[in-house]
PDB file of C-alpha atoms in Angstrom:
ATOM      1  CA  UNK A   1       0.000   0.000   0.000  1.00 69.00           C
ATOM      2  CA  UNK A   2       1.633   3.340  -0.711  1.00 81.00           C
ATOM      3  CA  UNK A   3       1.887   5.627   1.593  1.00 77.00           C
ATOM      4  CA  UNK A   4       2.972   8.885   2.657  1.00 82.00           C
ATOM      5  CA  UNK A   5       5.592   8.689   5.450  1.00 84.00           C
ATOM      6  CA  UNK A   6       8.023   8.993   1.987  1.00 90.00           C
ATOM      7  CA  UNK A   7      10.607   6.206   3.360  1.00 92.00           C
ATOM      8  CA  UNK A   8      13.435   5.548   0.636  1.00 95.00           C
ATOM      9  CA  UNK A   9      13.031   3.591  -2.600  1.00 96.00           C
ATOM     10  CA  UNK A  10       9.092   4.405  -2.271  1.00 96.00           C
ATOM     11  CA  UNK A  11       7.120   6.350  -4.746  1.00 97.00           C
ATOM     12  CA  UNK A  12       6.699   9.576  -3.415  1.00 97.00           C
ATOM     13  CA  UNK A  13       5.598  11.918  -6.559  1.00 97.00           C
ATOM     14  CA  UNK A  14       4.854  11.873 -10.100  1.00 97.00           C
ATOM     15  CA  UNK A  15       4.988  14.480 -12.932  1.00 97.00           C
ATOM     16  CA  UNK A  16       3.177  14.680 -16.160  1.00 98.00           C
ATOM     17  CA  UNK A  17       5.061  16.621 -19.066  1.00 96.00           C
ATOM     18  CA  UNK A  18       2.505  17.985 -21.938  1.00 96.00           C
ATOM     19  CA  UNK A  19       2.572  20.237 -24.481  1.00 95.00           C
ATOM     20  CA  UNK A  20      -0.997  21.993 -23.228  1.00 95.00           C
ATOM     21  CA  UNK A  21      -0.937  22.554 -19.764  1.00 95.00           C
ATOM     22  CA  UNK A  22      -4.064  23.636 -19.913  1.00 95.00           C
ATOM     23  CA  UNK A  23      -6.306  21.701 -21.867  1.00 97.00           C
ATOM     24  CA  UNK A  24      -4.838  18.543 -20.415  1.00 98.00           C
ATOM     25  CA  UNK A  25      -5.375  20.023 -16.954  1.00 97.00           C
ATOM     26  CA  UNK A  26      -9.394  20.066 -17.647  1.00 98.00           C
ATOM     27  CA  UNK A  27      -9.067  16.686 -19.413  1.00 98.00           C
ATOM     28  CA  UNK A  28      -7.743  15.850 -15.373  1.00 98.00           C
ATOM     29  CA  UNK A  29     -10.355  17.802 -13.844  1.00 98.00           C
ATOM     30  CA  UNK A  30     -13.716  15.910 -16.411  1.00 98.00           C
ATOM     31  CA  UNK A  31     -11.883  12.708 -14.980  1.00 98.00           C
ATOM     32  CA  UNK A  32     -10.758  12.865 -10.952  1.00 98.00           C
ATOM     33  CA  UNK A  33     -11.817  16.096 -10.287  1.00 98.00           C
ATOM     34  CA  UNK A  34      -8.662  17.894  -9.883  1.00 98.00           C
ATOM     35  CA  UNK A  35      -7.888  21.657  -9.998  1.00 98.00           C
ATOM     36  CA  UNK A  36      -5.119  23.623 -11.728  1.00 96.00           C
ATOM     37  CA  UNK A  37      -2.988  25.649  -9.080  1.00 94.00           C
ATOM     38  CA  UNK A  38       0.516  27.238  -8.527  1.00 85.00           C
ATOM     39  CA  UNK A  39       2.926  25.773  -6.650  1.00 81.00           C
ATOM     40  CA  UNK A  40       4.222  28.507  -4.536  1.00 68.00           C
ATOM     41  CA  UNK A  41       7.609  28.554  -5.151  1.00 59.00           C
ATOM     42  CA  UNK A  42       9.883  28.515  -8.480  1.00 61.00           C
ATOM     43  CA  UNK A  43       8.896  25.070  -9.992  1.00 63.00           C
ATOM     44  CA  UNK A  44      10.050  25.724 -13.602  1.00 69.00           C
ATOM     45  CA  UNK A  45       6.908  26.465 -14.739  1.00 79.00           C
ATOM     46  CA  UNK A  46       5.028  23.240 -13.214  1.00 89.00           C
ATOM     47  CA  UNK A  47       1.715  23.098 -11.160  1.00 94.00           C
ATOM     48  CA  UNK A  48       0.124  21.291  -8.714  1.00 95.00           C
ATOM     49  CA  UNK A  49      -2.768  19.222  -9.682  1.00 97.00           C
ATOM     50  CA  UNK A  50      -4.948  19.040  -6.760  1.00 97.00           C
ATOM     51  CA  UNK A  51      -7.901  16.460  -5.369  1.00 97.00           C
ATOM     52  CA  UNK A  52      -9.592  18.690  -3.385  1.00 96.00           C
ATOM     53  CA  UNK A  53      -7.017  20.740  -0.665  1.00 95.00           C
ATOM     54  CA  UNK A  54      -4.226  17.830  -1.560  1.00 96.00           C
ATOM     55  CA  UNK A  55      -1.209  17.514  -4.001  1.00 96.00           C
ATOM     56  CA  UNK A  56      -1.679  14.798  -6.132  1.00 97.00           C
ATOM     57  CA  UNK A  57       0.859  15.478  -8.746  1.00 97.00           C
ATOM     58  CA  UNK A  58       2.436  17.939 -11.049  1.00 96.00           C
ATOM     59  CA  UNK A  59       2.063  19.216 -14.418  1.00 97.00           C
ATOM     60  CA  UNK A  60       4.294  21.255 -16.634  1.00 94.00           C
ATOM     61  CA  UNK A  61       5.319  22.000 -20.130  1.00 93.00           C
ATOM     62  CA  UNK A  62       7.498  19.440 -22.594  1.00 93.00           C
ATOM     63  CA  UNK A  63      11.003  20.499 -21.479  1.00 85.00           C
ATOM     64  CA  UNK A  64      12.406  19.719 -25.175  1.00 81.00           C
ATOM     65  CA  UNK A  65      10.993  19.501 -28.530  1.00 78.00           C
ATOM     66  CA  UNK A  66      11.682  15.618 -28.535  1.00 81.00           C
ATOM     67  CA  UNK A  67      10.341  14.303 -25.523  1.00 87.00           C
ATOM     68  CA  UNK A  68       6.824  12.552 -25.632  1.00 91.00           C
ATOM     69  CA  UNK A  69       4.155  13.657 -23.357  1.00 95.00           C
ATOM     70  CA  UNK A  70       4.023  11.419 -20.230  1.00 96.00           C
ATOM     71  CA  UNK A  71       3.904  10.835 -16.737  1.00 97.00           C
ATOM     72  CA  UNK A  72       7.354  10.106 -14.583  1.00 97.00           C
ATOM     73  CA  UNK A  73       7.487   8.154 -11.611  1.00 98.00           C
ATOM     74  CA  UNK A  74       9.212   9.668  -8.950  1.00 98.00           C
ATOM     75  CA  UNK A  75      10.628   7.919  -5.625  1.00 98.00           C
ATOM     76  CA  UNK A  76      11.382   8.958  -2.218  1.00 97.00           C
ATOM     77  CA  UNK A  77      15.731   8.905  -1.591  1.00 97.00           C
ATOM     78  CA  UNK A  78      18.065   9.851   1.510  1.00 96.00           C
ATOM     79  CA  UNK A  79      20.937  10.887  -0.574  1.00 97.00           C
ATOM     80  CA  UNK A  80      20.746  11.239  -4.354  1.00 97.00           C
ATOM     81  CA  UNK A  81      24.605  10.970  -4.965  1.00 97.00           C
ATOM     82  CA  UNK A  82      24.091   7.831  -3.343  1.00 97.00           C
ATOM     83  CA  UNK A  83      21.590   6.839  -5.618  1.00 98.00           C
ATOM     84  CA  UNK A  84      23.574   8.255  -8.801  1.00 98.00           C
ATOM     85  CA  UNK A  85      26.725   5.863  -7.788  1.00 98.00           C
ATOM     86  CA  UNK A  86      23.767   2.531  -7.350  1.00 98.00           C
ATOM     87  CA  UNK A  87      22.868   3.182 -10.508  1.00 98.00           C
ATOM     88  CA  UNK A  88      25.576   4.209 -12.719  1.00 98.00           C
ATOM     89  CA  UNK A  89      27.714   0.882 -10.992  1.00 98.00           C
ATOM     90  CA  UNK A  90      24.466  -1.371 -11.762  1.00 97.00           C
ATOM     91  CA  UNK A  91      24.752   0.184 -15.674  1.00 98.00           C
ATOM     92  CA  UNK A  92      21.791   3.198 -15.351  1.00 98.00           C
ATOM     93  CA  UNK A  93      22.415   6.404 -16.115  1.00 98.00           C
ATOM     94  CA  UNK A  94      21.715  10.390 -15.503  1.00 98.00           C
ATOM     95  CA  UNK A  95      19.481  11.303 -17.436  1.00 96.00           C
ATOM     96  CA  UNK A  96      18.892  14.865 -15.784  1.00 94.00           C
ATOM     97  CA  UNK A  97      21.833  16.150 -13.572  1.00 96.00           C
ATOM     98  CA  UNK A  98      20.719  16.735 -10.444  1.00 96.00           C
ATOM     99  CA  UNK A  99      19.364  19.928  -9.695  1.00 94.00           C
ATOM    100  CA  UNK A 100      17.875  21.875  -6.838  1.00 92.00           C
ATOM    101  CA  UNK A 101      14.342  23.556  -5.901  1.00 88.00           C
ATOM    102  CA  UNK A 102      14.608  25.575  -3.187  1.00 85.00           C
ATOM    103  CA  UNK A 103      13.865  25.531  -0.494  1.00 86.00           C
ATOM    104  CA  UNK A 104      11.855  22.345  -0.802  1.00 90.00           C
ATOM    105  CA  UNK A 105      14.269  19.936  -1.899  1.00 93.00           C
ATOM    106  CA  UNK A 106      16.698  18.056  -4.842  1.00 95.00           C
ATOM    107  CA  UNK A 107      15.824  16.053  -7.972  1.00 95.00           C
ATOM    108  CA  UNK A 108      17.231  14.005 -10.750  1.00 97.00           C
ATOM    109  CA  UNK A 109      16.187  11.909 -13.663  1.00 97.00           C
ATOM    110  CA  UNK A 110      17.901   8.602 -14.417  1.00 98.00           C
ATOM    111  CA  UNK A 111      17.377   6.067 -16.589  1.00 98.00           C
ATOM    112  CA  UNK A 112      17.824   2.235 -16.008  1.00 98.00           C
ATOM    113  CA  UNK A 113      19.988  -0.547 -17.109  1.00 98.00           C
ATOM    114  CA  UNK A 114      17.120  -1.278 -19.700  1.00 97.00           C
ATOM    115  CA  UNK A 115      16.673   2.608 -20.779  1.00 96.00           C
ATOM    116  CA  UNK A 116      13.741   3.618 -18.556  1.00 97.00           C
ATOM    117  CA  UNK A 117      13.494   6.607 -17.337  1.00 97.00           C
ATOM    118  CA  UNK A 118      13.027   7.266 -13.389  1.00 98.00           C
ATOM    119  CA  UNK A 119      12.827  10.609 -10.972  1.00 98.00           C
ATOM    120  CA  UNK A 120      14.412  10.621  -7.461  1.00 98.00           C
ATOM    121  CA  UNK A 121      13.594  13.133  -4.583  1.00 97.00           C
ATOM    122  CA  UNK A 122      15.236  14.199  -1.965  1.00 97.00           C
ATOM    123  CA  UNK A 123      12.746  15.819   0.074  1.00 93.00           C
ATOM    124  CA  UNK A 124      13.484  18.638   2.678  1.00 90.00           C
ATOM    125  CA  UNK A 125      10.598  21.081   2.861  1.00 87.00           C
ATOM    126  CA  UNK A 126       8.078  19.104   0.525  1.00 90.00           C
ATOM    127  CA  UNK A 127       8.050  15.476   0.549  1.00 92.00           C
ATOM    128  CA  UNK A 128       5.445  14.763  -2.226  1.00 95.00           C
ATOM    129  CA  UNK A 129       1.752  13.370  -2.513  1.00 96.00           C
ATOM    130  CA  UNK A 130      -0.815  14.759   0.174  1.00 96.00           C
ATOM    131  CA  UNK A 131      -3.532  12.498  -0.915  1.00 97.00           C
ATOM    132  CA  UNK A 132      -3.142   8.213  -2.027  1.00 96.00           C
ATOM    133  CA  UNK A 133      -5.194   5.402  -1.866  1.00 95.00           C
ATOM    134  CA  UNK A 134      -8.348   6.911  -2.044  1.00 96.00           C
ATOM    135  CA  UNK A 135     -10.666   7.368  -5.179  1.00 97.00           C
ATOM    136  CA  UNK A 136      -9.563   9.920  -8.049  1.00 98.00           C
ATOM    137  CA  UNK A 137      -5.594   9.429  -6.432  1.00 98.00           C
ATOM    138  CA  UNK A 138      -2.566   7.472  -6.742  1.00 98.00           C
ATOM    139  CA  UNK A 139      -2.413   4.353  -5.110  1.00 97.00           C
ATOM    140  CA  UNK A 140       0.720   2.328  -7.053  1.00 97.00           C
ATOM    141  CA  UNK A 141       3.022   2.094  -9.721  1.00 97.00           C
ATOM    142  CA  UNK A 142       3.998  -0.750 -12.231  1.00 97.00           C
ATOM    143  CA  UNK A 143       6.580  -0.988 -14.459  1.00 98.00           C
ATOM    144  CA  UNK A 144       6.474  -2.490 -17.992  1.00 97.00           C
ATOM    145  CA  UNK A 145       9.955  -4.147 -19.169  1.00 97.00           C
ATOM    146  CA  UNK A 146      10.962  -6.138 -21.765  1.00 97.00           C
ATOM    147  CA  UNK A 147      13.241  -8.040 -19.115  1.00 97.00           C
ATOM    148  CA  UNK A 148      11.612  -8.733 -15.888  1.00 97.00           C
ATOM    149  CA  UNK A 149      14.591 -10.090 -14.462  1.00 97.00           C
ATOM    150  CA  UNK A 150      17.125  -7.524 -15.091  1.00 98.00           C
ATOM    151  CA  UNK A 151      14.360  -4.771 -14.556  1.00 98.00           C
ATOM    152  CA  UNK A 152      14.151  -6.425 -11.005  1.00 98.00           C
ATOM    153  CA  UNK A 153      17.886  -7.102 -10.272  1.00 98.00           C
ATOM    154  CA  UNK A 154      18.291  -3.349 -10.813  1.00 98.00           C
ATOM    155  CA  UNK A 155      15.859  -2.116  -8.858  1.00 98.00           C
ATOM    156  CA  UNK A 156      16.739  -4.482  -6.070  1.00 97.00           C
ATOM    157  CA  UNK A 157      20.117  -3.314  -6.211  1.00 97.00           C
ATOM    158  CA  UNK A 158      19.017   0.831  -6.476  1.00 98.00           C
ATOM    159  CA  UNK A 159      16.665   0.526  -3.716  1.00 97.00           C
ATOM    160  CA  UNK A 160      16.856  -2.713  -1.590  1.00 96.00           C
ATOM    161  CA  UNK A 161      12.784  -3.581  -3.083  1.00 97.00           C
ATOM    162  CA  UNK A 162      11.965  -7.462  -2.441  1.00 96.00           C
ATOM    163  CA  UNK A 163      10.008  -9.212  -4.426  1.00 96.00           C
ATOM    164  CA  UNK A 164       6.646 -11.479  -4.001  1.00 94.00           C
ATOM    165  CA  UNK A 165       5.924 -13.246  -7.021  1.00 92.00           C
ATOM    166  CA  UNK A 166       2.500 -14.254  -8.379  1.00 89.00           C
ATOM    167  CA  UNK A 167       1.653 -16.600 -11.179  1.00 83.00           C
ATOM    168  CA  UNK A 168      -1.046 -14.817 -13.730  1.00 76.00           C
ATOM    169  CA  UNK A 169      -1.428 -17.922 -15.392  1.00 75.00           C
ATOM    170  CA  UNK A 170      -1.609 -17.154 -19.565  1.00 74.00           C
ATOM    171  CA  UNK A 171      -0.475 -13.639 -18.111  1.00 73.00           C
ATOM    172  CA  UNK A 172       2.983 -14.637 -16.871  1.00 80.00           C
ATOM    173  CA  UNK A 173       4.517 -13.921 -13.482  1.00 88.00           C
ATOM    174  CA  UNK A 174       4.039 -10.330 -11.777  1.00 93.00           C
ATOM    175  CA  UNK A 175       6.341  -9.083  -9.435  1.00 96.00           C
ATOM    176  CA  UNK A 176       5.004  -7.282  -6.612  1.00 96.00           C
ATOM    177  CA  UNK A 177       7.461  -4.734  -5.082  1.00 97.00           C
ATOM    178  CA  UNK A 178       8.355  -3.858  -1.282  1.00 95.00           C
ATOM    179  CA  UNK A 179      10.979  -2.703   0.721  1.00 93.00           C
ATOM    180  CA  UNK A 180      13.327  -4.584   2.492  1.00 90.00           C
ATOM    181  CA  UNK A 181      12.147  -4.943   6.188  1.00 87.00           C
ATOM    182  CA  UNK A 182       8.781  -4.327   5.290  1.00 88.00           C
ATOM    183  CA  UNK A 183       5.936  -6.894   4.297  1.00 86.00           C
ATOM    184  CA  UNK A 184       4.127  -7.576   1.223  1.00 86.00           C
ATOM    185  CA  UNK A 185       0.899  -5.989   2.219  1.00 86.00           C
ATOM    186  CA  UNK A 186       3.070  -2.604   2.173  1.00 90.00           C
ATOM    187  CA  UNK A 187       3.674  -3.151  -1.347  1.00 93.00           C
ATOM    188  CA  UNK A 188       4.092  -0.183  -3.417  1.00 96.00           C
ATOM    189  CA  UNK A 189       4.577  -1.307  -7.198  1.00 97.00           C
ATOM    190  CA  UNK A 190       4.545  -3.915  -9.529  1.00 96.00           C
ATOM    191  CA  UNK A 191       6.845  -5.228 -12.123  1.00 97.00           C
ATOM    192  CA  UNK A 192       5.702  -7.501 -15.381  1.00 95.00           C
ATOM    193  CA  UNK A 193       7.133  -8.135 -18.329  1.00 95.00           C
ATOM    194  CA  UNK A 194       5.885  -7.616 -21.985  1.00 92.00           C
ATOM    195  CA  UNK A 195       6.693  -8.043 -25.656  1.00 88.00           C
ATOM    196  CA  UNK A 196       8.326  -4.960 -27.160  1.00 87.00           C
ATOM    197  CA  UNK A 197       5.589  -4.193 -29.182  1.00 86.00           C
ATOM    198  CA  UNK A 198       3.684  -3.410 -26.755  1.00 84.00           C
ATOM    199  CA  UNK A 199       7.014  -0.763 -25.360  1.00 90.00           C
ATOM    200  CA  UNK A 200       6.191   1.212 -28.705  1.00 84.00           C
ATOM    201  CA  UNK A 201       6.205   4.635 -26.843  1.00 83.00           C
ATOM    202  CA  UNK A 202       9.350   4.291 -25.318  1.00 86.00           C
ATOM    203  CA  UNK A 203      11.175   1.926 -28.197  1.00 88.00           C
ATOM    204  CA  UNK A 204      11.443  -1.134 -26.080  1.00 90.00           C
ATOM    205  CA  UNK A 205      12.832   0.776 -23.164  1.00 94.00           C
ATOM    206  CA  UNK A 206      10.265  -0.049 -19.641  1.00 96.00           C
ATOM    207  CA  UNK A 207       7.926   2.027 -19.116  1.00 96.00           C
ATOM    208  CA  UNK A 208       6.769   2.994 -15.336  1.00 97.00           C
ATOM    209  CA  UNK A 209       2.857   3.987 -15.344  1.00 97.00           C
ATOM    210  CA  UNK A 210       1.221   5.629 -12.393  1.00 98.00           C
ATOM    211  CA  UNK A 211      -1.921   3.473 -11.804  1.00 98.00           C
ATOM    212  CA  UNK A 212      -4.738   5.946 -10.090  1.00 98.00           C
ATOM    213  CA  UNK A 213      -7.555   4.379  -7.777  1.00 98.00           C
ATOM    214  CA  UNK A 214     -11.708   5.173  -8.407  1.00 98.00           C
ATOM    215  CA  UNK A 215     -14.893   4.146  -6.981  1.00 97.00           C
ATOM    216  CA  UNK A 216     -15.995   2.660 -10.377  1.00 98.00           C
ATOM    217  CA  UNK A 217     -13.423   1.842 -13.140  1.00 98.00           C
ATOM    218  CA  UNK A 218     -16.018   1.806 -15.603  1.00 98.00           C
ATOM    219  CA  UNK A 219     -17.636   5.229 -15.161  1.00 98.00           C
ATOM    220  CA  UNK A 220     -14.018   6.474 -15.083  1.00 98.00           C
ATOM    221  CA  UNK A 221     -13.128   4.787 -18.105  1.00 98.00           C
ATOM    222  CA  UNK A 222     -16.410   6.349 -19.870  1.00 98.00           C
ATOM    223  CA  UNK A 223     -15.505   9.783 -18.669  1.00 98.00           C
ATOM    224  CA  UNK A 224     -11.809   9.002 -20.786  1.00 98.00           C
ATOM    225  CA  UNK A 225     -13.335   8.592 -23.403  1.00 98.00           C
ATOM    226  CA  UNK A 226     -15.729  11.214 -23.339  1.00 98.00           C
ATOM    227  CA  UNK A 227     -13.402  13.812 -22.337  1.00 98.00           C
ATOM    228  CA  UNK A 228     -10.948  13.162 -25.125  1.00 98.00           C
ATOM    229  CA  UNK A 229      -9.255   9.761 -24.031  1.00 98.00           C
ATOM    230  CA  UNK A 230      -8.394   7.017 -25.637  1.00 98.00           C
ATOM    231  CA  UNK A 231      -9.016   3.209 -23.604  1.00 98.00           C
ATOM    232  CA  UNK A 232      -6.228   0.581 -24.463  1.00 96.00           C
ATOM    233  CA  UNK A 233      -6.961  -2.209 -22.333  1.00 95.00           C
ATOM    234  CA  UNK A 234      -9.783  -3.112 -20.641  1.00 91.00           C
ATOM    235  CA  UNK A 235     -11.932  -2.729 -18.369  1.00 97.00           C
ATOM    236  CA  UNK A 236     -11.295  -6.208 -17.186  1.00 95.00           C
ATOM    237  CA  UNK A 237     -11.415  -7.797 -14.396  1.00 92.00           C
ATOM    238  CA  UNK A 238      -7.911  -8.961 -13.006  1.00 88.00           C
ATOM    239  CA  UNK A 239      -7.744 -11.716 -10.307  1.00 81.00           C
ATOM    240  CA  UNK A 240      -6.224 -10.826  -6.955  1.00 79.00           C
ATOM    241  CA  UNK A 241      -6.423  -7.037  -8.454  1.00 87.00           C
ATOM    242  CA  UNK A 242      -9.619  -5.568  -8.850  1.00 92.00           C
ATOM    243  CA  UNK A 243     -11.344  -3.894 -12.376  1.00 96.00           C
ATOM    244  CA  UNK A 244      -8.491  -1.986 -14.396  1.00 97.00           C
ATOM    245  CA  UNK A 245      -8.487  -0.350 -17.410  1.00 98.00           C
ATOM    246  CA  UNK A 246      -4.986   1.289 -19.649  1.00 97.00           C
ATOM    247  CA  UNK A 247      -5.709   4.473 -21.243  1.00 98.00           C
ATOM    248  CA  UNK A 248      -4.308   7.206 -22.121  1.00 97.00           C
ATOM    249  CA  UNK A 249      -5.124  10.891 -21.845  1.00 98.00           C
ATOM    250  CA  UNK A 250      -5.827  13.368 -24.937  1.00 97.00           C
ATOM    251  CA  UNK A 251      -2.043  13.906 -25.860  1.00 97.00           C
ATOM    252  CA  UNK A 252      -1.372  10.475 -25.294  1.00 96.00           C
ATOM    253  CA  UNK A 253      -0.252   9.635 -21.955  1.00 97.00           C
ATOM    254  CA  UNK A 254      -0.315   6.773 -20.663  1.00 97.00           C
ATOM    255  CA  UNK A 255      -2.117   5.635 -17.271  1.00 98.00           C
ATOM    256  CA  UNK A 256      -4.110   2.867 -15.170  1.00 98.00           C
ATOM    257  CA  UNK A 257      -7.479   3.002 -14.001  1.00 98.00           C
ATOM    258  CA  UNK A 258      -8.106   0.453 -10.812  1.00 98.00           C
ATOM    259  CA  UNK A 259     -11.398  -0.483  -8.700  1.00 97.00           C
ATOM    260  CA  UNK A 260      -9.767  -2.293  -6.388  1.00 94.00           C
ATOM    261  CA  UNK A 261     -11.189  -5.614  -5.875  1.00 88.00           C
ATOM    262  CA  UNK A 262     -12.626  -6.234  -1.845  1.00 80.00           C
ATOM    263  CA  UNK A 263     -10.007  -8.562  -1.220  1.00 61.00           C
ATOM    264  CA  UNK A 264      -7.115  -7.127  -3.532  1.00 49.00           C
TER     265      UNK A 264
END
């Protein structure tokens, strides 16, 4: 379950990089219900998007001409040099140097030994999401690799996660993510592996998608589409999960709708 008590190697924020702030801030708001607001401090031109009074992410424009529209997973860290060194010596990479925004804290983008691309936080004054786990929020992440075993060896190495491994049957094997020293049922993300056909977007590389709860994965699905959306996958029903569907917002990225199932 995520949380926010931000411990290290957890997912503690995410960011969504379009090239109309604007218009894909109301596609967000016909959806969950979030508002447009400003940060309060020098964010390089990002917003909050909030549920309610609460953070539940950022939006800002496309910092190049080449970079896709999309949301970025980022996780909580104690020392991002730290970090840097775990991943470069496990063959990631920087993709974005890190940098700092004062006074609330230090960030960097890196990429994996696969070529996906990951934020870290360093939290001082802001440690990320104000609202998870309930309707219209974020509640977990999953990652989509072509590799599933050196996706996980990485990871495992980067930030100490354990894994608990189910069988999906016809589906494959899905890796459920925790800390070390914690149990399964504080589980924060999932790891699976598919063809790369279905990587298109990211040409093969993994691809981490920010899977938001709702009361009724249907209705939310409907409002996708109506507002502009387009629905991949689904809905379906997936066992031990709950109702999901994969869509994608109206410049094209990428997300997961869950109803959690009563027992999931």
């Amino acid at each position: 379950m995520i949380t926010t008590d931000f411990r290290p190697g957890t997912p503690c924020w995410l960011e969504l990089n379009t090239p109309d702030v604007v218009a894909t801030a109301d596609f967000y708001h016909r959806v969950f219900g979030w508002t447009l607001h400003e940060i309060g401090f020098d964010a390089g031109g990002y917003q909050f998007l909030r549920r309610g009074d609460s953070a539940a992410a950022a939006i800002g424009p496309l910092e190049h001409e080449e970079q896709r529209p999309g949301w970025t997973l980022i996780f909580a860290v104690g020392d991002i040099e730290d970090v840097i060194d775990e991943t470069e010596g496990r063959g990631g990479s920087v993709y974005v140097e890190p940098f700092a925004v004062p006074p609330v804290g230090r960030m960097a983008f890196l990429m994996d030994s696969l070529g996906g691309v990951f934020g870290v936080w360093q939290g001082q004054e802001f440690g990320g999401f104000e609202v998870v786990n309930e309707p219209d929020s974020f509640g977990w992440a999953e990652l989509w690799t072509p590799d599933a075993a050196v996706s996980m060896s990485f990871y495992s190495g980067v930030f100490g996660w354990q894994y608990e491994i189910l069988d999906q049957g016809e589906n494959g094997e899905y890796a459920v993510v925790h800390n070390a020293g914690t149990s399964v049922e504080e589980s924060h993300s999932g790891i699976m592996e598919l063809g790369r056909e279905y990587l298109a977007d990211t040409e093969g590389s993994p691809d981490w998608h920010p899977v938001f709860m709702v009361a009724d994965c249907d209705a939310s699905a409907r409002l996708v589409r109506d507002s502009g959306g387009k629905i991949h996958m689904g809905p379906v029903d997936i066992p031990q999960a709950g109702r999901m569907a994969v869509c994608a917002d109206l410049v094209g990225a990428e997300f997961v709708l869950l109803t959690p199932s009563p027992t999931g």
